[in-house]
Amino acid sequence: MADKLRLAVFLSGGGSNLQSIIDKCAEDYIPAKVALVVSSTRKAFGLTRAKKAGIEGVVYRRKKFPDGKTADTWLVNLLDDHKIDFIALAGYLKMLPPPVVKAFKGRIYNIHPALLPKFGGKGMYGLKVHRAVIEARESESGVTIHKADEIYDHGEIVAQEKVPVFPEDTPEELAARVLKVEHSLYPKVLKTVSERLLKEMEK
Ligand code: GAR
């Protein structure tokens, strides 16, 4: 039996969630290893974090491929070559291709910096989310972790944690409060997921 699962993390930005996952894997809190980081842009600082941790980082830009089918196949093969067991989206701003969603059905997780189903959907990421929450005069926001499917910020919610929103909050202040919770909640969920997947593989 495998004692550690192989996780691929997809991102587009700073990668602070990636870092919390790498750290919690290194501590053996999550029985998994980040075996691959896929970024939608070469500019993502998350790639630097991956390199520093000795993890292979790959830039995946669909436009670079002659057609969508070739792009899909390339990504499915990449995940296959790295023997990936499950996927964590951590600030990934693109849609996963349907063949990847199909191949990893029920084994793709996403983190969103608000209480879904509110403040989600295409274009709702980063500070835009927090700005919308403040403009709607919400008294609370939070973190949602859900299974990912072919629709943005959709899929079964597996965990949520609330944070207060104060009237004088700037989007940056709210983002920082939410991000702090992200860094503890995502590893917690990935730990539970890994333990369940390992048990299922034992059967
Ligand atoms: C996080 O706040 C994450 O919840 C959000 O992007 C940020 C990435 O931060 N994701 C979305 O908005 C998805 N709709 P990080 O790169 O520092 O982990």
mmCIF file of C-alpha atoms and ligand atoms in Angstrom, residues 13-18 90-93 110-113 124-126 129 153 179 182, ligand 1:
data_model
loop_
_atom_site.group_PDB
_atom_site.id
_atom_site.type_symbol
_atom_site.label_atom_id
_atom_site.label_comp_id
_atom_site.label_asym_id
_atom_site.label_seq_id
_atom_site.Cartn_x
_atom_site.Cartn_y
_atom_site.Cartn_z
ATOM 1 C CA GLY A 13 -0.531 33.602 -8.226
ATOM 2 C CA GLY A 14 1.396 33.991 -5.016
ATOM 3 C CA GLY A 15 0.936 30.459 -3.811
ATOM 4 C CA SER A 16 0.556 31.130 -0.099
ATOM 5 C CA ASN A 17 -1.941 28.251 0.041
ATOM 6 C CA LEU A 18 0.559 26.053 -1.796
ATOM 7 C CA ALA A 90 -5.214 26.966 -4.901
ATOM 8 C CA GLY A 91 -5.907 30.293 -6.571
ATOM 9 C CA TYR A 92 -6.105 28.760 -10.056
ATOM 10 C CA LEU A 93 -7.942 31.232 -12.259
ATOM 11 C CA ASN A 110 -10.975 24.107 -4.777
ATOM 12 C CA ILE A 111 -10.660 26.867 -2.207
ATOM 13 C CA HIS A 112 -12.691 30.041 -2.522
ATOM 14 C CA PRO A 113 -12.310 33.162 -0.345
ATOM 15 C CA MET A 124 -14.802 36.234 -8.903
ATOM 16 C CA TYR A 125 -11.320 35.831 -7.520
ATOM 17 C CA GLY A 126 -8.907 37.555 -5.182
ATOM 18 C CA VAL A 129 -14.473 38.842 -4.128
ATOM 19 C CA ASP A 153 -16.977 27.686 -7.850
ATOM 20 C CA LEU A 179 -6.341 34.067 3.928
ATOM 21 C CA GLU A 182 -7.478 29.424 4.321
HETATM 22 C C1 GAR B 1 -6.858 32.668 -2.317
HETATM 23 O O1 GAR B 1 -7.465 33.648 -1.521
HETATM 24 C C2 GAR B 1 -7.901 31.732 -2.910
HETATM 25 O O2 GAR B 1 -8.978 31.474 -2.052
HETATM 26 C C3 GAR B 1 -8.345 32.544 -4.097
HETATM 27 O O3 GAR B 1 -7.152 33.046 -4.637
HETATM 28 C C4 GAR B 1 -6.233 33.292 -3.559
HETATM 29 C C5 GAR B 1 -4.902 32.671 -3.905
HETATM 30 O O4 GAR B 1 -3.946 33.028 -2.950
HETATM 31 N N1 GAR B 1 -9.089 31.738 -5.050
HETATM 32 C C6 GAR B 1 -10.112 32.228 -5.737
HETATM 33 O O5 GAR B 1 -10.473 33.392 -5.667
HETATM 34 C C7 GAR B 1 -10.814 31.212 -6.632
HETATM 35 N N2 GAR B 1 -12.042 31.703 -7.126
HETATM 36 P P1 GAR B 1 -2.536 32.303 -2.891
HETATM 37 O O6 GAR B 1 -1.980 32.273 -4.323
HETATM 38 O O7 GAR B 1 -1.695 33.160 -1.986
HETATM 39 O O8 GAR B 1 -2.743 30.913 -2.357
#
